[in-house]
């Protein structure tokens, strides 16, 4: 009886969230500096809000996933 590879979906979600957080941090990095420059702060915060929304949607999709393929589709 071949059981094949069994994937722990909760562990897969945890790994996906770690990857998502790292990607989000990388996108935030240049904006963190710009947010401290008065002439660029508003534009930087607008861009940061868009990034937050993007990754919040991704987090929701990962949490709702019931298969590895659904997790992969949600990833950056």
Short mmCIF file of C-alpha atoms in Angstrom, two decimals:
data_model
loop_
_atom_site.label_atom_id
_atom_site.label_comp_id
_atom_site.label_asym_id
_atom_site.label_seq_id
_atom_site.Cartn_x
_atom_site.Cartn_y
_atom_site.Cartn_z
CA UNK A 1 0.00 0.00 0.00
CA UNK A 2 1.63 3.24 -1.20
CA UNK A 3 0.65 6.19 1.00
CA UNK A 4 2.61 8.65 -1.13
CA UNK A 5 3.70 11.95 0.31
CA UNK A 6 1.46 13.36 3.00
CA UNK A 7 1.60 17.12 3.47
CA UNK A 8 0.61 18.71 6.76
CA UNK A 9 -1.59 21.59 5.54
CA UNK A 10 -1.14 23.57 8.76
CA UNK A 11 2.65 23.35 8.48
CA UNK A 12 2.40 24.37 4.81
CA UNK A 13 0.33 27.41 5.83
CA UNK A 14 2.90 28.34 8.48
CA UNK A 15 5.68 28.18 5.91
CA UNK A 16 3.61 30.20 3.43
CA UNK A 17 3.01 32.90 6.05
CA UNK A 18 6.74 33.09 6.77
CA UNK A 19 7.43 33.57 3.06
CA UNK A 20 4.62 36.15 2.83
CA UNK A 21 6.02 38.12 5.78
CA UNK A 22 9.52 38.14 4.28
CA UNK A 23 8.21 39.35 0.90
CA UNK A 24 6.14 42.06 2.61
CA UNK A 25 9.16 43.24 4.61
CA UNK A 26 11.24 43.43 1.45
CA UNK A 27 8.60 45.61 -0.23
CA UNK A 28 8.33 47.84 2.84
CA UNK A 29 12.08 48.40 3.25
CA UNK A 30 12.57 51.24 0.74
CA UNK A 31 9.33 52.88 1.84
CA UNK A 32 10.34 52.88 5.50
CA UNK A 33 13.10 55.35 4.65
CA UNK A 34 10.92 57.44 2.33
CA UNK A 35 8.24 57.71 5.02
CA UNK A 36 10.71 59.74 7.11
CA UNK A 37 11.37 62.27 4.32
CA UNK A 38 8.69 64.99 4.54
CA UNK A 39 8.43 65.53 0.77
CA UNK A 40 7.98 61.80 0.15
CA UNK A 41 6.05 60.74 3.25
CA UNK A 42 2.53 60.95 1.81
CA UNK A 43 3.40 58.98 -1.33
CA UNK A 44 5.31 56.43 0.75
CA UNK A 45 2.36 55.94 3.10
CA UNK A 46 0.00 55.52 0.15
CA UNK A 47 2.31 52.84 -1.28
CA UNK A 48 2.59 51.19 2.15
CA UNK A 49 -1.21 51.05 2.44
CA UNK A 50 -1.42 49.29 -0.95
CA UNK A 51 1.22 46.77 0.16
CA UNK A 52 -0.61 46.15 3.44
CA UNK A 53 -3.86 45.49 1.52
CA UNK A 54 -2.11 43.16 -0.94
CA UNK A 55 -0.57 41.06 1.82
CA UNK A 56 -3.75 41.10 3.95
CA UNK A 57 -5.62 39.58 1.00
CA UNK A 58 -2.83 37.03 0.60
CA UNK A 59 -3.01 36.16 4.31
CA UNK A 60 -6.77 35.62 4.07
CA UNK A 61 -6.33 33.37 1.02
CA UNK A 62 -3.64 31.30 2.74
CA UNK A 63 -5.75 30.91 5.88
CA UNK A 64 -8.76 29.82 3.80
CA UNK A 65 -6.78 27.34 1.69
CA UNK A 66 -7.59 23.67 2.07
CA UNK A 67 -5.03 22.35 -0.43
CA UNK A 68 -1.37 22.97 -1.18
CA UNK A 69 -2.31 24.19 -4.66
CA UNK A 70 -4.55 26.86 -3.13
CA UNK A 71 -1.69 27.96 -0.90
CA UNK A 72 0.65 28.14 -3.90
CA UNK A 73 -1.88 30.25 -5.83
CA UNK A 74 -2.03 32.73 -2.94
CA UNK A 75 1.73 33.16 -2.68
CA UNK A 76 3.69 36.17 -3.94
#
